[in-house]
GROMACS .gro file of C-alpha atoms in nm:
model
  451
    1MET     CA    1   1.030   3.115  -0.630
    2PRO     CA    2   0.664   3.134  -0.525
    3LYS     CA    3   0.593   2.884  -0.236
    4ASN     CA    4   0.250   2.761  -0.205
    5ALA     CA    5   0.056   2.650   0.118
    6ALA     CA    6  -0.285   2.538   0.191
    7LEU     CA    7  -0.495   2.637   0.499
    8ILE     CA    8  -0.782   2.431   0.618
    9LEU     CA    9  -1.040   2.625   0.828
   10ALA     CA   10  -1.159   2.374   1.099
   11ALA     CA   11  -1.233   2.589   1.400
   12GLY     CA   12  -1.599   2.591   1.388
   13LYS     CA   13  -1.844   2.448   1.630
   14GLY     CA   14  -2.100   2.290   1.415
   15THR     CA   15  -2.366   2.349   1.609
   16ARG     CA   16  -2.636   2.180   1.356
   17MET     CA   17  -2.450   1.856   1.408
   18HIS     CA   18  -2.590   1.830   1.752
   19SER     CA   19  -2.264   1.653   1.853
   20ASP     CA   20  -1.993   1.710   2.117
   21ARG     CA   21  -1.712   1.643   1.864
   22PRO     CA   22  -1.596   1.908   1.640
   23LYS     CA   23  -1.781   1.922   1.306
   24VAL     CA   24  -1.456   1.808   1.126
   25LEU     CA   25  -1.422   1.525   1.322
   26GLN     CA   26  -1.750   1.375   1.221
   27THR     CA   27  -1.686   1.060   1.009
   28LEU     CA   28  -1.766   0.934   0.656
   29LEU     CA   29  -1.708   0.584   0.581
   30GLY     CA   30  -1.484   0.559   0.908
   31ALA     CA   31  -1.262   0.862   0.836
   32PRO     CA   32  -1.283   1.218   0.987
   33MET     CA   33  -1.398   1.493   0.720
   34LEU     CA   34  -1.094   1.663   0.808
   35ALA     CA   35  -0.904   1.349   0.695
   36CYS     CA   36  -1.055   1.353   0.353
   37VAL     CA   37  -0.953   1.717   0.319
   38THR     CA   38  -0.598   1.669   0.380
   39ALA     CA   39  -0.590   1.347   0.169
   40ALA     CA   40  -0.679   1.572  -0.123
   41LEU     CA   41  -0.434   1.831  -0.056
   42ARG     CA   42  -0.122   1.646   0.070
   43PRO     CA   43  -0.037   1.532  -0.286
   44VAL     CA   44  -0.017   1.880  -0.403
   45PHE     CA   45   0.122   2.085  -0.094
   46ALA     CA   46   0.301   1.796   0.067
   47ASP     CA   47   0.373   1.923   0.434
   48ASP     CA   48   0.293   2.275   0.365
   49VAL     CA   49  -0.077   2.196   0.504
   50TRP     CA   50  -0.189   2.416   0.791
   51ILE     CA   51  -0.499   2.349   1.008
   52VAL     CA   52  -0.688   2.642   1.184
   53ALA     CA   53  -0.833   2.472   1.500
   54GLY     CA   54  -1.061   2.636   1.756
   55HIS     CA   55  -1.346   2.479   1.920
   56ARG     CA   56  -1.222   2.173   2.093
   57ALA     CA   57  -0.874   2.226   1.939
   58ASP     CA   58  -0.724   1.937   2.167
   59MET     CA   59  -0.945   1.694   2.011
   60VAL     CA   60  -0.859   1.796   1.652
   61GLN     CA   61  -0.490   1.824   1.751
   62ALA     CA   62  -0.510   1.468   1.903
   63ALA     CA   63  -0.666   1.329   1.606
   64PHE     CA   64  -0.411   1.479   1.372
   65PRO     CA   65  -0.079   1.475   1.561
   66ASP     CA   66   0.163   1.522   1.277
   67ALA     CA   67  -0.025   1.830   1.130
   68ARG     CA   68   0.065   2.202   1.151
   69PHE     CA   69  -0.176   2.387   1.366
   70VAL     CA   70  -0.277   2.744   1.400
   71LEU     CA   71  -0.496   2.813   1.723
   72GLN     CA   72  -0.796   3.052   1.669
   73GLU     CA   73  -0.901   3.078   2.033
   74GLU     CA   74  -1.226   3.323   1.952
   75GLN     CA   75  -1.407   3.199   1.646
   76LEU     CA   76  -1.486   3.550   1.498
   77GLY     CA   77  -1.532   3.438   1.114
   78THR     CA   78  -1.316   3.283   0.840
   79GLY     CA   79  -1.168   3.633   0.785
   80HIS     CA   80  -1.051   3.637   1.165
   81ALA     CA   81  -0.921   3.261   1.114
   82LEU     CA   82  -0.717   3.397   0.815
   83MET     CA   83  -0.588   3.682   1.058
   84GLN     CA   84  -0.473   3.426   1.301
   85ALA     CA   85  -0.272   3.246   1.042
   86LEU     CA   86  -0.106   3.502   0.843
   87PRO     CA   87   0.198   3.567   1.069
   88ALA     CA   88   0.302   3.192   1.088
   89LEU     CA   89   0.242   3.156   0.712
   90MET     CA   90   0.458   3.470   0.618
   91GLN     CA   91   0.724   3.358   0.871
   92ALA     CA   92   0.708   3.002   0.688
   93GLY     CA   93   0.801   3.182   0.370
   94CYS     CA   94   0.474   3.118   0.217
   95THR     CA   95   0.376   3.355  -0.108
   96HIS     CA   96   0.047   3.217  -0.217
   97LEU     CA   97  -0.218   3.034  -0.027
   98LEU     CA   98  -0.518   2.802  -0.099
   99VAL     CA   99  -0.775   2.849   0.169
  100VAL     CA  100  -1.056   2.573   0.205
  101ASN     CA  101  -1.312   2.480   0.446
  102GLY     CA  102  -1.273   2.186   0.652
  103ASP     CA  103  -1.623   2.028   0.588
  104VAL     CA  104  -1.587   1.949   0.236
  105PRO     CA  105  -1.513   1.560   0.229
  106LEU     CA  106  -1.576   1.515  -0.138
  107LEU     CA  107  -1.287   1.742  -0.222
  108SER     CA  108  -1.050   1.566  -0.473
  109GLU     CA  109  -0.674   1.632  -0.559
  110LYS     CA  110  -0.813   1.657  -0.934
  111LEU     CA  111  -1.050   1.938  -0.842
  112VAL     CA  112  -0.766   2.112  -0.637
  113ARG     CA  113  -0.505   2.103  -0.942
  114PHE     CA  114  -0.791   2.245  -1.164
  115PHE     CA  115  -0.850   2.528  -0.926
  116LEU     CA  116  -0.506   2.610  -0.895
  117ALA     CA  117  -0.439   2.593  -1.287
  118GLU     CA  118  -0.747   2.832  -1.357
  119SER     CA  119  -0.642   3.067  -1.082
  120VAL     CA  120  -0.281   3.147  -1.248
  121GLY     CA  121  -0.200   3.487  -1.255
  122ALA     CA  122  -0.488   3.608  -1.014
  123ASP     CA  123  -0.415   3.801  -0.703
  124LEU     CA  124  -0.725   3.656  -0.561
  125ALA     CA  125  -0.946   3.351  -0.694
  126PHE     CA  126  -1.210   3.162  -0.553
  127ALA     CA  127  -1.419   2.863  -0.652
  128THR     CA  128  -1.775   2.913  -0.750
  129ILE     CA  129  -2.055   2.655  -0.821
  130GLU     CA  130  -2.430   2.672  -0.924
  131LEU     CA  131  -2.708   2.581  -0.704
  132GLU     CA  132  -3.085   2.576  -0.796
  133ASN     CA  133  -3.130   2.651  -0.438
  134PRO     CA  134  -2.864   2.868  -0.306
  135GLY     CA  135  -2.975   2.856   0.042
  136ALA     CA  136  -2.724   3.008   0.319
  137TYR     CA  137  -2.429   3.000   0.060
  138GLY     CA  138  -2.284   3.338  -0.005
  139ARG     CA  139  -2.375   3.491  -0.352
  140VAL     CA  140  -2.137   3.585  -0.631
  141VAL     CA  141  -2.205   3.931  -0.772
  142ARG     CA  142  -2.084   3.995  -1.113
  143GLN     CA  143  -2.095   4.304  -1.361
  144GLN     CA  144  -2.068   4.210  -1.728
  145GLY     CA  145  -1.933   3.876  -1.626
  146LYS     CA  146  -1.648   4.026  -1.403
  147VAL     CA  147  -1.670   3.952  -1.033
  148ARG     CA  148  -1.760   4.248  -0.812
  149ALA     CA  149  -1.818   4.092  -0.483
  150ILE     CA  150  -1.921   3.801  -0.271
  151VAL     CA  151  -2.231   3.877  -0.031
  152GLU     CA  152  -2.324   3.645   0.238
  153ALA     CA  153  -2.670   3.504   0.217
  154LYS     CA  154  -2.799   3.678   0.523
  155ASP     CA  155  -2.670   3.998   0.408
  156TYR     CA  156  -2.797   3.956   0.044
  157ASP     CA  157  -3.024   4.249  -0.065
  158ALA     CA  158  -3.202   4.216  -0.413
  159ALA     CA  159  -3.266   4.590  -0.399
  160LEU     CA  160  -2.890   4.665  -0.389
  161TYR     CA  161  -2.754   4.352  -0.596
  162GLY     CA  162  -3.037   4.250  -0.811
  163SER     CA  163  -3.206   3.912  -0.821
  164CYS     CA  164  -3.082   3.636  -0.640
  165PRO     CA  165  -2.800   3.447  -0.839
  166ASN     CA  166  -2.753   3.077  -0.856
  167GLU     CA  167  -2.384   3.122  -0.862
  168VAL     CA  168  -2.244   3.087  -0.527
  169ASN     CA  169  -1.934   3.092  -0.329
  170ALA     CA  170  -1.776   2.730  -0.298
  171GLY     CA  171  -1.558   2.850  -0.004
  172MET     CA  172  -1.211   2.773  -0.166
  173TYR     CA  173  -0.992   3.064  -0.234
  174TYR     CA  174  -0.629   3.095  -0.412
  175CYS     CA  175  -0.464   3.442  -0.278
  176SER     CA  176  -0.115   3.609  -0.309
  177LEU     CA  177  -0.029   3.686   0.052
  178ALA     CA  178   0.102   4.009  -0.046
  179ALA     CA  179  -0.243   4.103  -0.151
  180VAL     CA  180  -0.387   3.946   0.190
  181GLU     CA  181  -0.148   4.115   0.394
  182THR     CA  182  -0.253   4.467   0.243
  183LEU     CA  183  -0.632   4.408   0.226
  184LEU     CA  184  -0.703   4.196   0.555
  185PRO     CA  185  -0.651   4.466   0.804
  186ARG     CA  186  -0.958   4.648   0.620
  187ILE     CA  187  -1.226   4.379   0.673
  188THR     CA  188  -1.476   4.473   0.935
  189ASN     CA  189  -1.741   4.289   1.134
  190SER     CA  190  -2.021   4.509   1.035
  191ASN     CA  191  -2.274   4.273   0.930
  192LYS     CA  192  -2.556   4.091   1.087
  193SER     CA  193  -2.349   3.794   1.226
  194GLY     CA  194  -2.087   4.042   1.366
  195GLU     CA  195  -1.811   3.813   1.220
  196TYR     CA  196  -1.507   3.888   1.013
  197TYR     CA  197  -1.564   3.728   0.652
  198ILE     CA  198  -1.285   3.609   0.413
  199THR     CA  199  -1.537   3.698   0.145
  200ASP     CA  200  -1.514   4.043   0.208
  201LEU     CA  201  -1.151   4.049   0.067
  202ILE     CA  202  -1.307   3.992  -0.299
  203GLY     CA  203  -1.485   4.334  -0.291
  204LEU     CA  204  -1.175   4.509  -0.150
  205ALA     CA  205  -0.964   4.360  -0.405
  206VAL     CA  206  -1.191   4.475  -0.692
  207ALA     CA  207  -1.169   4.820  -0.566
  208GLU     CA  208  -0.804   4.826  -0.525
  209HIS     CA  209  -0.793   4.707  -0.911
  210TYR     CA  210  -0.628   4.357  -0.806
  211LYS     CA  211  -0.696   4.088  -1.044
  212VAL     CA  212  -0.987   3.864  -0.920
  213LEU     CA  213  -1.118   3.559  -1.042
  214GLY     CA  214  -1.427   3.367  -0.979
  215VAL     CA  215  -1.318   3.005  -1.104
  216GLN     CA  216  -1.644   2.836  -1.204
  217CYS     CA  217  -1.674   2.459  -1.113
  218GLY     CA  218  -2.011   2.408  -1.269
  219ARG     CA  219  -2.237   2.214  -1.022
  220ASP     CA  220  -1.964   2.013  -0.880
  221ASP     CA  221  -2.129   1.897  -0.525
  222ALA     CA  222  -1.745   1.813  -0.429
  223LEU     CA  223  -1.718   2.164  -0.296
  224LEU     CA  224  -2.054   2.148  -0.071
  225GLY     CA  225  -2.000   2.159   0.300
  226VAL     CA  226  -2.147   1.944   0.562
  227ASN     CA  227  -2.378   2.121   0.812
  228SER     CA  228  -2.618   1.875   0.937
  229PRO     CA  229  -2.672   1.507   1.010
  230VAL     CA  230  -2.883   1.501   0.701
  231GLU     CA  231  -2.606   1.644   0.499
  232LEU     CA  232  -2.347   1.428   0.631
  233SER     CA  233  -2.558   1.104   0.557
  234ARG     CA  234  -2.591   1.214   0.202
  235MET     CA  235  -2.224   1.291   0.148
  236GLU     CA  236  -2.140   0.957   0.293
  237GLU     CA  237  -2.355   0.778   0.060
  238THR     CA  238  -2.237   0.994  -0.240
  239LEU     CA  239  -1.869   0.903  -0.128
  240ARG     CA  240  -1.964   0.536  -0.088
  241ALA     CA  241  -2.103   0.518  -0.442
  242ARG     CA  242  -1.821   0.696  -0.596
  243ILE     CA  243  -1.577   0.456  -0.422
  244ALA     CA  244  -1.765   0.138  -0.526
  245ASN     CA  245  -1.789   0.261  -0.894
  246ASP     CA  246  -1.410   0.351  -0.891
  247LEU     CA  247  -1.327  -0.001  -0.742
  248LEU     CA  248  -1.545  -0.175  -1.015
  249ALA     CA  249  -1.379   0.033  -1.287
  250SER     CA  250  -1.038  -0.085  -1.168
  251GLY     CA  251  -1.108  -0.444  -1.153
  252VAL     CA  252  -1.232  -0.526  -0.817
  253ILE     CA  253  -1.510  -0.765  -0.788
  254LEU     CA  254  -1.800  -0.642  -0.574
  255HIS     CA  255  -2.110  -0.863  -0.509
  256ALA     CA  256  -2.409  -0.646  -0.396
  257PRO     CA  257  -2.207  -0.311  -0.452
  258ASP     CA  258  -2.475  -0.086  -0.308
  259LEU     CA  259  -2.392  -0.270   0.006
  260VAL     CA  260  -2.015  -0.256   0.022
  261ARG     CA  261  -1.879   0.030   0.225
  262VAL     CA  262  -1.515   0.112   0.148
  263GLY     CA  263  -1.355   0.398   0.349
  264PRO     CA  264  -1.126   0.652   0.117
  265GLN     CA  265  -0.812   0.559   0.298
  266ALA     CA  266  -0.843   0.169   0.188
  267ASN     CA  267  -0.628   0.044  -0.091
  268ILE     CA  268  -0.817  -0.257  -0.275
  269GLU     CA  269  -0.623  -0.440  -0.578
  270ALA     CA  270  -0.783  -0.534  -0.884
  271GLY     CA  271  -0.893  -0.897  -0.861
  272ALA     CA  272  -1.008  -0.889  -0.477
  273GLU     CA  273  -1.357  -0.989  -0.408
  274LEU     CA  274  -1.586  -0.820  -0.157
  275THR     CA  275  -1.956  -0.937  -0.092
  276GLY     CA  276  -2.186  -0.686   0.058
  277PRO     CA  277  -2.281  -0.602   0.316
  278CYS     CA  278  -1.921  -0.548   0.434
  279GLU     CA  279  -1.725  -0.262   0.570
  280ILE     CA  280  -1.347  -0.201   0.492
  281TYR     CA  281  -1.212   0.118   0.678
  282GLY     CA  282  -0.896   0.303   0.764
  283ASN     CA  283  -0.557   0.221   0.604
  284THR     CA  284  -0.674  -0.134   0.473
  285SER     CA  285  -0.515  -0.295   0.189
  286ILE     CA  286  -0.645  -0.606   0.048
  287ALA     CA  287  -0.446  -0.791  -0.216
  288ARG     CA  288  -0.544  -0.956  -0.536
  289GLY     CA  289  -0.732  -1.290  -0.508
  290ALA     CA  290  -0.841  -1.202  -0.145
  291ASN     CA  291  -1.186  -1.255  -0.063
  292VAL     CA  292  -1.404  -1.089   0.198
  293ALA     CA  293  -1.747  -1.225   0.248
  294SER     CA  294  -2.057  -1.046   0.360
  295HIS     CA  295  -2.116  -0.916   0.714
  296CYS     CA  296  -1.759  -0.872   0.778
  297VAL     CA  297  -1.596  -0.537   0.934
  298VAL     CA  298  -1.226  -0.464   0.846
  299ARG     CA  299  -1.033  -0.178   0.988
  300ASP     CA  300  -0.652  -0.102   0.946
  301CYS     CA  301  -0.560  -0.453   0.823
  302ARG     CA  302  -0.335  -0.619   0.571
  303ILE     CA  303  -0.499  -0.886   0.386
  304ALA     CA  304  -0.260  -1.078   0.164
  305GLU     CA  305  -0.324  -1.243  -0.194
  306GLY     CA  306  -0.532  -1.538  -0.151
  307ALA     CA  307  -0.665  -1.483   0.213
  308GLU     CA  308  -1.023  -1.563   0.267
  309ILE     CA  309  -1.228  -1.393   0.534
  310ARG     CA  310  -1.553  -1.572   0.576
  311SER     CA  311  -1.895  -1.412   0.695
  312PHE     CA  312  -1.932  -1.229   1.017
  313SER     CA  313  -1.572  -1.181   1.109
  314HIS     CA  314  -1.449  -0.863   1.273
  315LEU     CA  315  -1.083  -0.771   1.205
  316ASP     CA  316  -0.901  -0.447   1.359
  317SER     CA  317  -0.525  -0.382   1.309
  318ALA     CA  318  -0.437  -0.738   1.199
  319ILE     CA  319  -0.228  -0.904   0.950
  320VAL     CA  320  -0.376  -1.187   0.742
  321GLY     CA  321  -0.132  -1.369   0.517
  322PRO     CA  322  -0.118  -1.539   0.199
  323GLY     CA  323  -0.368  -1.810   0.161
  324ALA     CA  324  -0.499  -1.762   0.522
  325LEU     CA  325  -0.840  -1.843   0.638
  326VAL     CA  326  -1.051  -1.644   0.877
  327GLY     CA  327  -1.377  -1.714   1.007
  328PRO     CA  328  -1.692  -1.749   1.005
  329PHE     CA  329  -1.752  -1.554   1.320
  330ALA     CA  330  -1.386  -1.491   1.414
  331ARG     CA  331  -1.233  -1.167   1.563
  332LEU     CA  332  -0.877  -1.047   1.510
  333ARG     CA  333  -0.777  -0.763   1.742
  334PRO     CA  334  -0.489  -0.550   1.717
  335GLY     CA  335  -0.156  -0.712   1.707
  336ALA     CA  336  -0.311  -1.046   1.540
  337GLU     CA  337  -0.101  -1.202   1.281
  338LEU     CA  338  -0.178  -1.489   1.051
  339GLU     CA  339   0.091  -1.624   0.849
  340GLU     CA  340   0.055  -1.799   0.531
  341GLN     CA  341  -0.202  -2.089   0.532
  342SER     CA  342  -0.300  -2.037   0.884
  343HIS     CA  343  -0.654  -2.091   0.994
  344VAL     CA  344  -0.858  -1.922   1.271
  345GLY     CA  345  -1.195  -2.043   1.283
  346ASN     CA  346  -1.544  -1.987   1.424
  347PHE     CA  347  -1.570  -1.800   1.751
  348VAL     CA  348  -1.197  -1.785   1.784
  349GLU     CA  349  -1.032  -1.415   1.914
  350LEU     CA  350  -0.680  -1.325   1.878
  351LYS     CA  351  -0.509  -1.041   2.032
  352LYS     CA  352  -0.137  -0.953   1.991
  353ALA     CA  353  -0.114  -1.343   1.874
  354ARG     CA  354   0.086  -1.467   1.584
  355LEU     CA  355  -0.003  -1.792   1.404
  356GLY     CA  356   0.282  -1.950   1.239
  357LYS     CA  357   0.266  -2.110   0.859
  358GLY     CA  358  -0.012  -2.371   0.876
  359ALA     CA  359  -0.104  -2.324   1.222
  360LYS     CA  360  -0.470  -2.382   1.302
  361ALA     CA  361  -0.710  -2.254   1.588
  362ASN     CA  362  -1.041  -2.376   1.446
  363HIS     CA  363  -1.282  -2.338   1.723
  364LEU     CA  364  -1.392  -2.150   2.049
  365THR     CA  365  -1.045  -2.041   2.125
  366TYR     CA  366  -0.884  -1.721   2.290
  367LEU     CA  367  -0.533  -1.652   2.213
  368GLY     CA  368  -0.369  -1.329   2.361
  369ASP     CA  369  -0.007  -1.222   2.369
  370ALA     CA  370   0.090  -1.561   2.221
  371GLU     CA  371   0.338  -1.709   1.952
  372ILE     CA  372   0.221  -2.022   1.813
  373GLY     CA  373   0.474  -2.220   1.574
  374GLU     CA  374   0.423  -2.349   1.230
  375GLY     CA  375   0.198  -2.651   1.189
  376THR     CA  376   0.062  -2.644   1.550
  377ASN     CA  377  -0.279  -2.729   1.616
  378ILE     CA  378  -0.500  -2.547   1.878
  379GLY     CA  379  -0.788  -2.754   2.013
  380ALA     CA  380  -1.139  -2.602   2.082
  381GLY     CA  381  -1.182  -2.410   2.391
  382THR     CA  382  -0.822  -2.345   2.452
  383ILE     CA  383  -0.743  -2.007   2.645
  384THR     CA  384  -0.403  -1.837   2.694
  385CYS     CA  385  -0.437  -1.682   3.035
  386ASN     CA  386  -0.235  -1.375   2.974
  387TYR     CA  387  -0.357  -1.136   3.257
  388ASP     CA  388  -0.315  -1.170   3.630
  389GLY     CA  389  -0.501  -0.852   3.696
  390LYS     CA  390  -0.201  -0.620   3.699
  391HIS     CA  391   0.028  -0.734   3.427
  392LYS     CA  392   0.017  -0.928   3.094
  393PHE     CA  393   0.227  -1.208   3.001
  394LYS     CA  394   0.304  -1.426   2.699
  395THR     CA  395   0.252  -1.776   2.603
  396LEU     CA  396   0.498  -1.960   2.351
  397ILE     CA  397   0.405  -2.273   2.165
  398GLY     CA  398   0.651  -2.437   1.920
  399ARG     CA  399   0.612  -2.608   1.596
  400SER     CA  400   0.378  -2.895   1.517
  401ALA     CA  401   0.259  -2.902   1.863
  402PHE     CA  402  -0.072  -3.031   1.970
  403ILE     CA  403  -0.290  -2.855   2.223
  404GLY     CA  404  -0.585  -3.055   2.334
  405SER     CA  405  -0.953  -2.915   2.382
  406ASN     CA  406  -1.044  -2.714   2.678
  407VAL     CA  407  -0.687  -2.634   2.775
  408ALA     CA  408  -0.570  -2.333   2.992
  409LEU     CA  409  -0.229  -2.230   2.930
  410VAL     CA  410  -0.127  -1.977   3.242
  411ALA     CA  411   0.118  -1.744   3.101
  412PRO     CA  412   0.431  -1.701   3.119
  413VAL     CA  413   0.439  -2.049   2.999
  414SER     CA  414   0.608  -2.207   2.691
  415VAL     CA  415   0.529  -2.552   2.505
  416GLY     CA  416   0.826  -2.696   2.305
  417ASP     CA  417   0.810  -2.813   1.939
  418ASP     CA  418   0.621  -3.143   1.879
  419ALA     CA  419   0.490  -3.130   2.240
  420LEU     CA  420   0.135  -3.262   2.315
  421VAL     CA  421  -0.098  -3.109   2.583
  422GLY     CA  422  -0.378  -3.340   2.693
  423ALA     CA  423  -0.722  -3.228   2.693
  424GLY     CA  424  -0.885  -3.043   2.972
  425SER     CA  425  -0.526  -2.953   3.137
  426VAL     CA  426  -0.454  -2.632   3.331
  427ILE     CA  427  -0.071  -2.600   3.218
  428THR     CA  428   0.110  -2.361   3.465
  429HIS     CA  429   0.469  -2.490   3.375
  430ASP     CA  430   0.647  -2.515   3.067
  431VAL     CA  431   0.600  -2.832   2.857
  432PRO     CA  432   0.947  -2.937   2.687
  433ALA     CA  433   0.963  -3.017   2.339
  434ASN     CA  434   0.842  -3.390   2.223
  435GLN     CA  435   0.685  -3.431   2.569
  436LEU     CA  436   0.305  -3.489   2.712
  437GLY     CA  437   0.183  -3.236   2.944
  438ILE     CA  438  -0.116  -3.324   3.131
  439ALA     CA  439  -0.266  -3.158   3.439
  440ARG     CA  440  -0.589  -3.281   3.551
  441GLU     CA  441  -0.744  -3.506   3.841
  442LYS     CA  442  -0.768  -3.877   3.797
  443GLN     CA  443  -1.099  -3.976   3.682
  444LYS     CA  444  -1.327  -4.128   3.944
  445ASN     CA  445  -1.643  -4.349   3.911
  446LEU     CA  446  -1.844  -4.361   4.237
  447PRO     CA  447  -2.193  -4.526   4.288
  448ARG     CA  448  -2.486  -4.324   4.178
  449LYS     CA  449  -2.718  -4.230   4.457
  450ARG     CA  450  -3.098  -4.261   4.411
  451GLY     CA  451  -3.341  -4.060   4.607
   0.00000   0.00000   0.00000
């Protein structure tokens, strides 16, 4: 049985991006380009997706620790990248291979499946698109409708090939590895760049009477690559608009949709409500009936049904339970968890802290490394002093406790159920259940001195 695999070419420097990061790690809506490409391929190829890394390979591998990598130590062209990957692919039992560039963030599963369906029976197939200005894209040369070759833009000579065609190579290929194994040793770097081009396989395959197909994909910009900050910005806006339109069509309510930025990995249920400007990134899920107001940034969070995120709040790797209220001007850091109907108000910050059902911290509070019980009220200005300069310690507060304003809880410390902590206290010892804890100097009133 044939075994398909996918190979992503992600070894290039991307010098025109003017960045220290590899091009494939440049982000669109919070997601690296390479993540957008892998997301389109995984549903089709499952774990049989390989990545060719080269420039700053350590960074690429760190960003995708679960991926299967092939190292291209010297970046000598796309054909050379395939040469490096071929032994591993053959050893893995792959018989057919989809090859795609790592800088096509608009690639979709639908387009991949269309291309594969159109390529059935070919020894070598490649996707083409039509551009009014072909620019630096390789030109597709046909004779009587049949593909004869792909010629790189800098090597294209109108005297040899005729007037410049608008049909260009889109950089996605599907090939039999048996054919590739035969043809690949014959490509050379005798061109103006001194590189080994995968496109040279087309002409060689035609000459050897292999079945070669140029699959025409119209003017679909989903196959266009990103080579500069300008192109990255344009692609990001295209992706943003597509996601916003898809959300509206699915039943998500968007206010000021042109200002709503939702990343490609986020899942927003029908009936959720977002108001722009806002930013929803990473593996965020927002349930039906949840409301995210304007000027919020949400990344890698779970927001349950009926939760409300008020304006100017920042949430990162947090869990917000059903009917919970956050903000305005709240910050939830990684490990923050709000259970059902709990409240975090203005200028409150949580880190590795859980608020139990109905618990409230409504003003000017920091809760770090803490467990807050059901129904407990945290007064304004409360701080859990969780760090002694070397180690982090935990604060435990029970159910229905009341923490007065301007309290410092010096961890490790616990406050029991139904306990009360007096305002202005610095608590360094446990407060048992149903007791009052207070730690402050007795007030003194002294005569006022006048000059």
